[in-house]
Short mmCIF file of C-alpha atoms and ligand atoms in Angstrom, two decimals:
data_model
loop_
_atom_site.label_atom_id
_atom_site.label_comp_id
_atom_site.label_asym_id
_atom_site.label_seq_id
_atom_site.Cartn_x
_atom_site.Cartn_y
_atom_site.Cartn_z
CA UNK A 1 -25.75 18.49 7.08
CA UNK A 2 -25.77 16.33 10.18
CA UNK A 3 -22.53 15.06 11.36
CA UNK A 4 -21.99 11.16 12.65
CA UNK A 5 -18.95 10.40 14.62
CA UNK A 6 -16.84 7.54 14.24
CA UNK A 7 -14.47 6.01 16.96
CA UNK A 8 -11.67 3.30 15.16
CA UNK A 9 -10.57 0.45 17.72
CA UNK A 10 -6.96 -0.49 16.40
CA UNK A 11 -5.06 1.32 13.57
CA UNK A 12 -3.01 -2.15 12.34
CA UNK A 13 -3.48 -2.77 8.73
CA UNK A 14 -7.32 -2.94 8.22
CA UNK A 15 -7.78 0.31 10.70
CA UNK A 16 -4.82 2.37 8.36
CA UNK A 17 -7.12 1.42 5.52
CA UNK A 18 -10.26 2.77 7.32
CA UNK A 19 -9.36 6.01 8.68
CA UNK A 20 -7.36 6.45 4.78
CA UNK A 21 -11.01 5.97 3.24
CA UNK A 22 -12.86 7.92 5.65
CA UNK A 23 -10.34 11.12 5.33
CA UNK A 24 -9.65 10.29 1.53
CA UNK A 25 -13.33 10.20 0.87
CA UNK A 26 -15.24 12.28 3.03
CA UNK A 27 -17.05 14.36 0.87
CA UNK A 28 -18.31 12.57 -1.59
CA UNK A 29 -19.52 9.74 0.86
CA UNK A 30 -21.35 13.37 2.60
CA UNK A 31 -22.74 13.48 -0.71
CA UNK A 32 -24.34 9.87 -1.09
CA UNK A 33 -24.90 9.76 2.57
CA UNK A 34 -27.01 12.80 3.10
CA UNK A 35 -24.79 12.88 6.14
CA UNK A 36 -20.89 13.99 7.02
CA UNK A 37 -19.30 10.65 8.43
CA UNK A 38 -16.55 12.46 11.04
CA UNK A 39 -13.16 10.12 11.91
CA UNK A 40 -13.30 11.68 15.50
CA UNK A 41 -10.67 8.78 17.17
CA UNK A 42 -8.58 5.80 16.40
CA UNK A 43 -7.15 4.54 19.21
CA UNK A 44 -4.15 1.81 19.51
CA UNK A 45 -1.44 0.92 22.09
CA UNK A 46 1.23 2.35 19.47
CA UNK A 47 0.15 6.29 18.38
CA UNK A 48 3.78 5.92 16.85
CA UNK A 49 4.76 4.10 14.23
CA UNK A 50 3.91 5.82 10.40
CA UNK A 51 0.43 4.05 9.08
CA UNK A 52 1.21 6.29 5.83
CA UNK A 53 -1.98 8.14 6.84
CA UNK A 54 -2.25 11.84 7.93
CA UNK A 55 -4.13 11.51 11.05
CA UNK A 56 -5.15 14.86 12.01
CA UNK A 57 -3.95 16.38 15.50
CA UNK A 58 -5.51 15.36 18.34
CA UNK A 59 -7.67 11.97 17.02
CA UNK A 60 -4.80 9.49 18.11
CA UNK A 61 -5.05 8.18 21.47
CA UNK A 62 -4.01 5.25 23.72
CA UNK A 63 -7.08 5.43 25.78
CA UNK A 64 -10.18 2.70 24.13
CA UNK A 65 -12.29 3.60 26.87
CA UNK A 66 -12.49 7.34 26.45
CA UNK A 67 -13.07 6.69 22.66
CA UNK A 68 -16.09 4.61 23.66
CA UNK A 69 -17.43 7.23 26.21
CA UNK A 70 -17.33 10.20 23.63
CA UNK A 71 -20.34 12.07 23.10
CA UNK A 72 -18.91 13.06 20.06
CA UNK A 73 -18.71 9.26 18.49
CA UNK A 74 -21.59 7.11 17.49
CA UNK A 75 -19.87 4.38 16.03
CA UNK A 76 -17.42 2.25 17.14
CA UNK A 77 -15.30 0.67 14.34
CA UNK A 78 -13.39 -2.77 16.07
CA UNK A 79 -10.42 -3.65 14.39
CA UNK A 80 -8.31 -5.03 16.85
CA UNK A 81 -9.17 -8.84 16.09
CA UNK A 82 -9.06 -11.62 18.58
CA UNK A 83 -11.76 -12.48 21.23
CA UNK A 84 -9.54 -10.60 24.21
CA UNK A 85 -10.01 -7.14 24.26
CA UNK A 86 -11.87 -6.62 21.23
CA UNK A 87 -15.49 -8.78 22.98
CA UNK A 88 -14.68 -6.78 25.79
CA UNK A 89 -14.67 -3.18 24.08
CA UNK A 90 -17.60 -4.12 21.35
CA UNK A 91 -19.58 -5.49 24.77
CA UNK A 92 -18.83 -2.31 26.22
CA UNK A 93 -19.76 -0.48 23.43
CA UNK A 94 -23.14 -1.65 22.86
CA UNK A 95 -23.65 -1.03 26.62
CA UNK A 96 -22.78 2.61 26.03
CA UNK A 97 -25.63 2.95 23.37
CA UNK A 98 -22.79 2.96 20.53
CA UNK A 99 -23.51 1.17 17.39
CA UNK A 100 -20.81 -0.94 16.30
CA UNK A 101 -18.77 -2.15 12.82
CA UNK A 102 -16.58 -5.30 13.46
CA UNK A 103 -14.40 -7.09 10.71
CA UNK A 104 -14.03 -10.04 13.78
CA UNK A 105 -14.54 -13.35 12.03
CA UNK A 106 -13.18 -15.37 14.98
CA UNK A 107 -15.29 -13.21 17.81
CA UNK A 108 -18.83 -13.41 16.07
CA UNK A 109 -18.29 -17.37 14.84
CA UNK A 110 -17.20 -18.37 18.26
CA UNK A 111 -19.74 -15.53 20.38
CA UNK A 112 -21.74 -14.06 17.80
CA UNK A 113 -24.67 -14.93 19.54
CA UNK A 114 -24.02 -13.26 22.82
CA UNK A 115 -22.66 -10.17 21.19
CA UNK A 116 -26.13 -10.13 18.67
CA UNK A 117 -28.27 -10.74 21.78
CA UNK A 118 -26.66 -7.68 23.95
CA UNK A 119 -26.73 -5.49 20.91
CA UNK A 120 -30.89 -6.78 20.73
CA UNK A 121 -31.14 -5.62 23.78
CA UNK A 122 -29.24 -2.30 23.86
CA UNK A 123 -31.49 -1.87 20.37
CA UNK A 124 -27.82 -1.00 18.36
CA UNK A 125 -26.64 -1.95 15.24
CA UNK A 126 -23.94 -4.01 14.99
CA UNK A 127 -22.54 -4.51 11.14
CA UNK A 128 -19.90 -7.18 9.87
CA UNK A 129 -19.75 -6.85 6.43
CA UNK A 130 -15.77 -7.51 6.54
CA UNK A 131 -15.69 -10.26 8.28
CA UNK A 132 -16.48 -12.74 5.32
CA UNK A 133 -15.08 -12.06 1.51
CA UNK A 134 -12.52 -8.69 2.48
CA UNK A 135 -14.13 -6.62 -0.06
CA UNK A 136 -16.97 -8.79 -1.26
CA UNK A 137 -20.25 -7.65 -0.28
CA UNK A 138 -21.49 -10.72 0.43
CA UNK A 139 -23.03 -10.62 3.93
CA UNK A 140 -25.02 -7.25 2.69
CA UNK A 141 -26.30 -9.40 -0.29
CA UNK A 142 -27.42 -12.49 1.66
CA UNK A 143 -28.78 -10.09 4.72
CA UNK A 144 -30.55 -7.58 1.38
CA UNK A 145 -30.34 -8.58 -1.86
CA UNK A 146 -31.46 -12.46 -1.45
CA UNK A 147 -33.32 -12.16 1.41
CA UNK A 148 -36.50 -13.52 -0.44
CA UNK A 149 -34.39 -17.07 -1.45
CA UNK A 150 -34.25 -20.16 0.34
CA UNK A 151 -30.32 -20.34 -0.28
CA UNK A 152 -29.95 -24.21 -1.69
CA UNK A 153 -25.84 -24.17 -0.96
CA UNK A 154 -22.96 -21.97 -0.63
CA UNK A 155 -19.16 -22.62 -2.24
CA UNK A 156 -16.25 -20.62 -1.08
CA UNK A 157 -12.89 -19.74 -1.60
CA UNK A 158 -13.16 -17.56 1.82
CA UNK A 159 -9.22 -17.14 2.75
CA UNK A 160 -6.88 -15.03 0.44
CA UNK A 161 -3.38 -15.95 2.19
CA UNK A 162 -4.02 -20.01 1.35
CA UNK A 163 -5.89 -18.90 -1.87
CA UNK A 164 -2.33 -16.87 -2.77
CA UNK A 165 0.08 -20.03 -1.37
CA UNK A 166 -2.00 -22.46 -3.39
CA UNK A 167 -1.69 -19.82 -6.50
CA UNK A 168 1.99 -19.26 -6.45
CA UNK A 169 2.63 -22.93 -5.08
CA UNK A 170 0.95 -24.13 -8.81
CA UNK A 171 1.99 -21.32 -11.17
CA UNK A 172 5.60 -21.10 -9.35
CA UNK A 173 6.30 -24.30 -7.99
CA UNK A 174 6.98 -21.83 -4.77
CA UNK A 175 8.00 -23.10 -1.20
CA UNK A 176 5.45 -23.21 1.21
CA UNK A 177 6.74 -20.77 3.93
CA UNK A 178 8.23 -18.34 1.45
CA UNK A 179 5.12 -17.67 0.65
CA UNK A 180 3.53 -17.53 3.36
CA UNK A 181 5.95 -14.91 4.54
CA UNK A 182 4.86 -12.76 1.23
CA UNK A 183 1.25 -13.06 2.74
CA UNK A 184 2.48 -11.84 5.94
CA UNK A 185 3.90 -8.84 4.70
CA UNK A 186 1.02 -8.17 2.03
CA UNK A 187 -1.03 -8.20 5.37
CA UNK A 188 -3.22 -10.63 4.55
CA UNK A 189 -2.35 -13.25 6.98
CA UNK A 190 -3.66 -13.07 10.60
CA UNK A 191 -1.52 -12.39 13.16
CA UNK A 192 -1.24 -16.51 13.71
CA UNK A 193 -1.06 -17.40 10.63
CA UNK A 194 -2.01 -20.64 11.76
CA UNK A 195 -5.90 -19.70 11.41
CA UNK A 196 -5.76 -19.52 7.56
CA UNK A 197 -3.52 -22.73 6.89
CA UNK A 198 -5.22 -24.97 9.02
CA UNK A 199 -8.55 -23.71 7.84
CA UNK A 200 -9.82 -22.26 11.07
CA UNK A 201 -10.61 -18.37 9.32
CA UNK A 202 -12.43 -20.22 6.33
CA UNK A 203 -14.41 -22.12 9.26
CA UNK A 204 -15.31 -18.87 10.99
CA UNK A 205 -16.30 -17.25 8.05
CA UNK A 206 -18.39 -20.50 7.01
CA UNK A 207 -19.97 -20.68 10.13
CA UNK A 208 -21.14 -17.02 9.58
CA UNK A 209 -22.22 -17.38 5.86
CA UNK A 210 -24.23 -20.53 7.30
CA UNK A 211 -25.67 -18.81 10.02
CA UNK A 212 -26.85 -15.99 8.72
CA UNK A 213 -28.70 -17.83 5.56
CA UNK A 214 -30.19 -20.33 7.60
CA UNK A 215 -30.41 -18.24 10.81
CA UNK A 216 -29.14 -20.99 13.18
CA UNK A 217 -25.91 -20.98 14.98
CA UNK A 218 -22.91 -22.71 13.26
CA UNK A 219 -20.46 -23.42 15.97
CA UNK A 220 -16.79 -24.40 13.86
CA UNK A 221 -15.91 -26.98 16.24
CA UNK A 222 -18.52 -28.81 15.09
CA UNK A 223 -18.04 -29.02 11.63
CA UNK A 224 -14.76 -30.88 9.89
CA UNK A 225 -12.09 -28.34 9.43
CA UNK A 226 -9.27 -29.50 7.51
CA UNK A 227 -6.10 -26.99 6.16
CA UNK A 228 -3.04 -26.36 3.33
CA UNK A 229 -0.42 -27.15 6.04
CA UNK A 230 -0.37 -30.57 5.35
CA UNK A 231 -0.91 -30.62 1.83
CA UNK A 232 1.35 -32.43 -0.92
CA UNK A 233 2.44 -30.60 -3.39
CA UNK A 234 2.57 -34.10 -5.29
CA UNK A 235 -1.45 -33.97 -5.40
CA UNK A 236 -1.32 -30.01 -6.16
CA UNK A 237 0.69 -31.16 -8.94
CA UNK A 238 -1.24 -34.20 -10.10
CA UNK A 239 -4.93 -32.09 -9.63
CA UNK A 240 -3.15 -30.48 -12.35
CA UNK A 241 -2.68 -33.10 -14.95
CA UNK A 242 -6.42 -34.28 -13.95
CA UNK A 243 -7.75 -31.14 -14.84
CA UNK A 244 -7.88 -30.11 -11.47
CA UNK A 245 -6.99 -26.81 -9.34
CA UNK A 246 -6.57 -27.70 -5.38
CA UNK A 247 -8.32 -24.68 -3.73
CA UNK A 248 -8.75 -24.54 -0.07
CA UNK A 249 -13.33 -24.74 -0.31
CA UNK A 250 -15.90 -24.34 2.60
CA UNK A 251 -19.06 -25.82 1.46
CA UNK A 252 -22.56 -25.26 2.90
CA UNK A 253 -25.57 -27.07 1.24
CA UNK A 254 -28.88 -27.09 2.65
CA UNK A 255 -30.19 -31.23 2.76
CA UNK A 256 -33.68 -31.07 4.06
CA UNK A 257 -33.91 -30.05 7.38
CA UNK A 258 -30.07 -30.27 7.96
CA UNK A 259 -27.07 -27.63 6.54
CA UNK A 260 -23.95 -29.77 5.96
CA UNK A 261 -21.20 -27.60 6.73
CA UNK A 262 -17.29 -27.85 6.04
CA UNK A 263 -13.45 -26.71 4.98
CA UNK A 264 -11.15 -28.91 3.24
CA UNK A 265 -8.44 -28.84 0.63
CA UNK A 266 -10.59 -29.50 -2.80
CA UNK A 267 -9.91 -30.43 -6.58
CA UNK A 268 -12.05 -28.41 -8.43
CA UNK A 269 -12.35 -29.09 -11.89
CA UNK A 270 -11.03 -26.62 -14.26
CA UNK A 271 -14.69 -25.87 -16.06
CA UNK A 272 -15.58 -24.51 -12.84
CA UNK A 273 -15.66 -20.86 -12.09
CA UNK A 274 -14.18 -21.51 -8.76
CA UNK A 275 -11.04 -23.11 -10.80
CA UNK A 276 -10.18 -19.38 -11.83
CA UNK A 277 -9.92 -17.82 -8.89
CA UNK A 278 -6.35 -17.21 -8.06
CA UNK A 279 -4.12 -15.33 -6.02
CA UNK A 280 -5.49 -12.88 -2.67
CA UNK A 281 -8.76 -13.23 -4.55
CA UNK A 282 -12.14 -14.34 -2.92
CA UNK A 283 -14.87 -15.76 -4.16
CA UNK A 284 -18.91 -17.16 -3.00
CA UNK A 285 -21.02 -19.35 -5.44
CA UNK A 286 -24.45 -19.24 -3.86
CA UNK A 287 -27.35 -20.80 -5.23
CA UNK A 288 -30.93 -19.35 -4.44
CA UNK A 289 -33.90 -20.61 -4.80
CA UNK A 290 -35.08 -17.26 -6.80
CA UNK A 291 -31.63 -16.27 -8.27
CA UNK A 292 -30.59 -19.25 -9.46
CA UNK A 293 -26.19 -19.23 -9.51
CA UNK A 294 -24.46 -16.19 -8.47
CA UNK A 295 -20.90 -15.54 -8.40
CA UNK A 296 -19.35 -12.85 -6.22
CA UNK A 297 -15.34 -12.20 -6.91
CA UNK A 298 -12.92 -9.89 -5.13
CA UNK A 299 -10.40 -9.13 -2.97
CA UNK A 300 -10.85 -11.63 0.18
CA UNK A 301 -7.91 -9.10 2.12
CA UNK A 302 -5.37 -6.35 2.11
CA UNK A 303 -5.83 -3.23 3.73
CA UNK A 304 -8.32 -1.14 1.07
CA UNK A 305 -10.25 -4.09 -0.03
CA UNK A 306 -11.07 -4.76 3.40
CA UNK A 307 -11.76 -1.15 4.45
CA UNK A 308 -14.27 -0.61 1.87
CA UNK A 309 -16.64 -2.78 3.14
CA UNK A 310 -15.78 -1.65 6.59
CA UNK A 311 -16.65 1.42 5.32
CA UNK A 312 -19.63 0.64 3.79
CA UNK A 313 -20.97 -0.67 6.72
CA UNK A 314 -20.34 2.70 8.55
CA UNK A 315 -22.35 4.57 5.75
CA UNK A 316 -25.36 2.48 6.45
CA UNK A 317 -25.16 2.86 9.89
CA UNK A 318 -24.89 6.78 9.53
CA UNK A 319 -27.61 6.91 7.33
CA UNK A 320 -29.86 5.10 9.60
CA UNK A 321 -29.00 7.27 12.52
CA UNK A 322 -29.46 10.64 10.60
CA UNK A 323 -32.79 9.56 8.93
CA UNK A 324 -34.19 8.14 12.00
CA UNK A 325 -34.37 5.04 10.36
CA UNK A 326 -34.49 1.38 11.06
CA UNK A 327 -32.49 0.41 13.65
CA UNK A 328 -30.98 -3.26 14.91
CA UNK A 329 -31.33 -4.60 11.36
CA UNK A 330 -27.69 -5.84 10.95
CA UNK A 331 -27.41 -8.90 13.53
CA UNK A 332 -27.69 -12.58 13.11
CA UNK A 333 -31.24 -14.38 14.24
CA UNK A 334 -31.21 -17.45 15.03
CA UNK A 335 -35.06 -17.92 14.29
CA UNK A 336 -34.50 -21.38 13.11
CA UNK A 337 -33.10 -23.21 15.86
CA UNK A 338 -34.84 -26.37 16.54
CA UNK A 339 -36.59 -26.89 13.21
CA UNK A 340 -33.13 -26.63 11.19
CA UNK A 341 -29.95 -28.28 12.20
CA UNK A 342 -25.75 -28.54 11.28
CA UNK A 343 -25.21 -32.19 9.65
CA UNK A 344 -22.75 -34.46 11.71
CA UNK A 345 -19.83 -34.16 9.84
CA UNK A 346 -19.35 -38.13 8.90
CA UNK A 347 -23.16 -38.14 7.67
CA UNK A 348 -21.36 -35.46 4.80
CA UNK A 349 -21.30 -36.69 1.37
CA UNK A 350 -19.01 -35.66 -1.27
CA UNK A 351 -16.46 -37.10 -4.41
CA UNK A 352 -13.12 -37.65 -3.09
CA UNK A 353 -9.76 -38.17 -4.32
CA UNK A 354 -7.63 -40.77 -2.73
CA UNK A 355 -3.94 -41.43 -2.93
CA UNK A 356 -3.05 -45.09 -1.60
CA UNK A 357 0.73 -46.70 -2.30
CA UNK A 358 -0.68 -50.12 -2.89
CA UNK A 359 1.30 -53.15 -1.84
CA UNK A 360 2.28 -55.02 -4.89
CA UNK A 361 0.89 -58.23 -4.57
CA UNK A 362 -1.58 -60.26 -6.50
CA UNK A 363 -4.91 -59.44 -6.05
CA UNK A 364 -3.97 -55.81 -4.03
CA UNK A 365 -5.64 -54.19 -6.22
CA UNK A 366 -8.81 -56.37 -6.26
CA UNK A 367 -9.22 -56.34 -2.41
CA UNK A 368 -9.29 -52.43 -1.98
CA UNK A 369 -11.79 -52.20 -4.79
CA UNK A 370 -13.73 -54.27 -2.83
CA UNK A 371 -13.61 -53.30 0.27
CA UNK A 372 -14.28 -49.69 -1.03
CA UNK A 373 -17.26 -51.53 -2.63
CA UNK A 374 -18.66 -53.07 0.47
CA UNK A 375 -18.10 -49.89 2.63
CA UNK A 376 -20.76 -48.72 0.08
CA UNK A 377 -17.90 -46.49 -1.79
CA UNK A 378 -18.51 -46.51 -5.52
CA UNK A 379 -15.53 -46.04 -7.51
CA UNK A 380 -15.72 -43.70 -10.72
CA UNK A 381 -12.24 -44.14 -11.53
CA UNK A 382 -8.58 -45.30 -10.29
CA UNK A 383 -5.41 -44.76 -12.42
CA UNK A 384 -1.57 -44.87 -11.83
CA UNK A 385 0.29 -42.53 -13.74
CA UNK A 386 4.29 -42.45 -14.10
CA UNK A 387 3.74 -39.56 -12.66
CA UNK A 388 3.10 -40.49 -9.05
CA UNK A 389 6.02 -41.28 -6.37
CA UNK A 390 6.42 -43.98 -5.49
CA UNK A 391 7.11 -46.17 -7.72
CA UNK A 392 10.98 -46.73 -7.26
CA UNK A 393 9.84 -47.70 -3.84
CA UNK A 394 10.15 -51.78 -4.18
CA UNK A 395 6.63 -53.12 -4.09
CA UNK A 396 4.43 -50.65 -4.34
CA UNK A 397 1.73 -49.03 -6.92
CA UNK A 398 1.07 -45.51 -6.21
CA UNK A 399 -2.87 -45.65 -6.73
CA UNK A 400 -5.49 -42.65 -7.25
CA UNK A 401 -8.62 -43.38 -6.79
CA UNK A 402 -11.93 -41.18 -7.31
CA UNK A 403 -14.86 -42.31 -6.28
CA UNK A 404 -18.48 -41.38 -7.46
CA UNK A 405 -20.54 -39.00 -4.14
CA UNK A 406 -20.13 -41.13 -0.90
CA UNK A 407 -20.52 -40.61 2.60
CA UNK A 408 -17.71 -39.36 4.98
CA UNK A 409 -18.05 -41.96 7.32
CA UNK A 410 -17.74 -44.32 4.58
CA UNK A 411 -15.30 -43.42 3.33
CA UNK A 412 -13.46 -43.25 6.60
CA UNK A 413 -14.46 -46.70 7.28
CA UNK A 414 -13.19 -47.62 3.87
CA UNK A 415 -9.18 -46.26 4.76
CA UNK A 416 -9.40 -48.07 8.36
CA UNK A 417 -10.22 -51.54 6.55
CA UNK A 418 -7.79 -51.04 3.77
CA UNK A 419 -5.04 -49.93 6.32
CA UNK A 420 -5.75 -52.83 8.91
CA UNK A 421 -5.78 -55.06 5.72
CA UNK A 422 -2.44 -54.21 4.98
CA UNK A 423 -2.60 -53.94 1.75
CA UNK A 424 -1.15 -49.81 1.24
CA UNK A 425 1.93 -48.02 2.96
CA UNK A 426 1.92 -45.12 4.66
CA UNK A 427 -1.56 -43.17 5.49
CA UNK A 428 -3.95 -42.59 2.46
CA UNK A 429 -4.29 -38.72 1.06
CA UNK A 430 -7.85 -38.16 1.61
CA UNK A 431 -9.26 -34.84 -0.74
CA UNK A 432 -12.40 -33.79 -1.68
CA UNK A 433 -13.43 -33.13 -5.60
CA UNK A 434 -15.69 -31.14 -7.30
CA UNK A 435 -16.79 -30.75 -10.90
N1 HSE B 501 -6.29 -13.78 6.95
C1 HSE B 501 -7.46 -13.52 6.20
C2 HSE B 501 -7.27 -14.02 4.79
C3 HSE B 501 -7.74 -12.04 6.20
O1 HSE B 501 -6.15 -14.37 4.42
O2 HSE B 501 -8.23 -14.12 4.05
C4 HSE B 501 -9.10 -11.68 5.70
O3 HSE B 501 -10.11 -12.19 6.51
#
């Protein structure tokens, strides 16, 4: 049987998790393979600390470079994360012939392109099946399994550690940073933690989802990003009596020749299957032209989860080298560029929920409504429940509104007339809502 060598950049959480599969597994992936995937390296500034994984003598090493250069290794596995070292050693890499398996959400949404081009070029694979959904094959479905459907639009619960704070925040009434440190030491949280509650890792991964079913390049700067750090747990707990479960969405929907593209905290109606998704789990709704709704559930992170798509990625790879098959079938294109383009995000349209405190005076309540009105914001419902805060504050109305689809920008424009009006205190709570 022919042998494939594998070379692991970083042995933190995800890597442990690889080189466990690889060794844990080898022979009956050798069986489904046709072909004996070898762990030959892993290589990591600590060759210390206990990873709970029996490394066999002589595969540790500080040395990155010398992994790369082996004649013995034909893939090279980055799990180091970040866009420092890690572009550096996948560029180098791909230079050296290698074909490459990255988790690297950040590195591909923010230089995918130049790291798809060079791999073009060197005529390498380079896989990523990790870097969206943990261990959700979803970037092997769109790539495969749905490559004949024009993909209409894409919901996802793409982040596990504000999918899990958002959980236990509702079930548990739990403090935000408590459990935020469980995330950290579940390992699902990225080394700045920062990323996942301020939405940035959900934008990478959108921008990559997006990218790769409309083959244009997503940059996440460019699309709204909004996080959990800010987030009430007043409207967590209100969602709630509306029937509502806040979950932190990226949305992609395809509106003629423009993709509308975006993260933010969302109420999403308990009928919906996204409403069940709870905990570390992941999930992608993705509607195709041909196949209709599909649902795709898992673990979005944690070390195995993770490391089985990692894994599967270098079985593919493998295969391909020991058949003598197709080669450089892995990367983005960006074929469409020019005829399809990302929506501005105030041009956006959704249902939103909106929390005002509504100064109590006579005929408050009128002039919002009509000012929403003439900012062409149609309202589909505004209550004030006991509930709310508020309303020992002297002259006030704690007001939630929801409003039929509308524009961003509209609704934006909406806020800044009602604020300047003076008619609420404090700055509205601006969420999104889906049913
Ligand atoms: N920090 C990420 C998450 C890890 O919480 O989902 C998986 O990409």
């Amino acid at each position: 049987m022919k042998q494939i060598g594998v070379g692991i950049l970083g042995f933190g959480t995800v890597g442990a998790g690889v080189a466990d599969g690889l060794l844990r597994n080898r022979e009956t992936f050798a069986k489904r393979l046709g072909v004996d995937v070898a762990l030959r390296k892993i290589a990591d500034l600590d060759i210390v600390r206990d990873r709970g994984v029996a490394v066999p003598e002589g595969v540790l090493t500080t040395d990155a470079m010398a992994v790369i250069a082996d004649p013995e290794v034909q893939i090279i596995v980055e799990l180091i994360g970040g866009t420092g070292v890690a572009k550096q050693f996948i560029l180098e890499a791909i230079a050296a012939g290698k074909n490459v398996v990255t988790a690297n959400k950040k590195l591909l949404a923010e230089s995918g392109r130049e790291i798809f081009e060079a791999a073009a070029k060197a005529g390498v694979d380079i896989y990523f099946g990790a870097a969206v959904g943990g261990g959700i094959p979803i970037i092997r479905s769109l790539r495969e399994g749905l490559a004949g459907n024009e993909i209409g639009s894409m919901k996802g619960i793409l982040n596990g550690t504000c999918n899990y704070i958002l959980t236990r925040m509702i079930r548990e009434g739990a403090a935000f940073d408590e459990v935020l440190k469980d995330a950290q030491r579940l390992g699902y949280a990225e080394a700045d933690p920062g990323l996942d509650i301020d939405g940035w890792d959900t934008a990478h991964k959108a921008s990559i989802l997006a990218s790769l079913a409309y083959s244009i390049p997503v940059d996440p700067h460019g699309i709204e990003v909004k996080g959990i750090r800010n987030l009430s747990s007043v409207d967590v707990a209100y969602a709630g009596k509306l029937g509502y479960s806040v979950k932190l969405l990226a949305q992609i929907d395809r509106v003629g020749n423009e993709v509308a593209v975006g993260v933010h905290p969302t109420l999403v109606h308990n009928r919906h299957l996204l409403s069940a998704v709870n905990g570390v789990f992941n999930a992608v709704m993705v509607h195709g032209d041909l196949s209709d709704d599909l649902m795709f559930y898992g673990k979005g992170a944690g070390r195995a989860p993770t490391a089985s798509t990692v894994v599967g990625d270098i079985g593919d790879i493998a295969r391909n080298l020991a058949g003598g098959g197709a080669r450089y079938k892995s990367a983005i294109r960006y074929d469409n560029e020019g005829t399809l383009s990302v929506m501005k995000p105030g041009d956006v349209t959704s249902k939103f929920y909106i929390r005002l405190m509504v100064v109590d005076q006579c005929g408050a309540l009128g002039r919002f409504g009509t000012i929403f009105g003439n900012c062409n914001v149609s309202i589909e419902q505004a209550s004030s429940h006991e509930f709310l805060p508020g309303r020992e504050e002297a002259g006030v109305i704690p007001v939630v509104v929801r409003t039929h689809e509308a524009k961003t920008s509209d609704v934006e424009a909406a806020i800044k007339e009602i604020e300047a009006a003076g008619i609420v205190r404090g700055t509205p709570v601006v969420l999104r809502l889906i049913k």
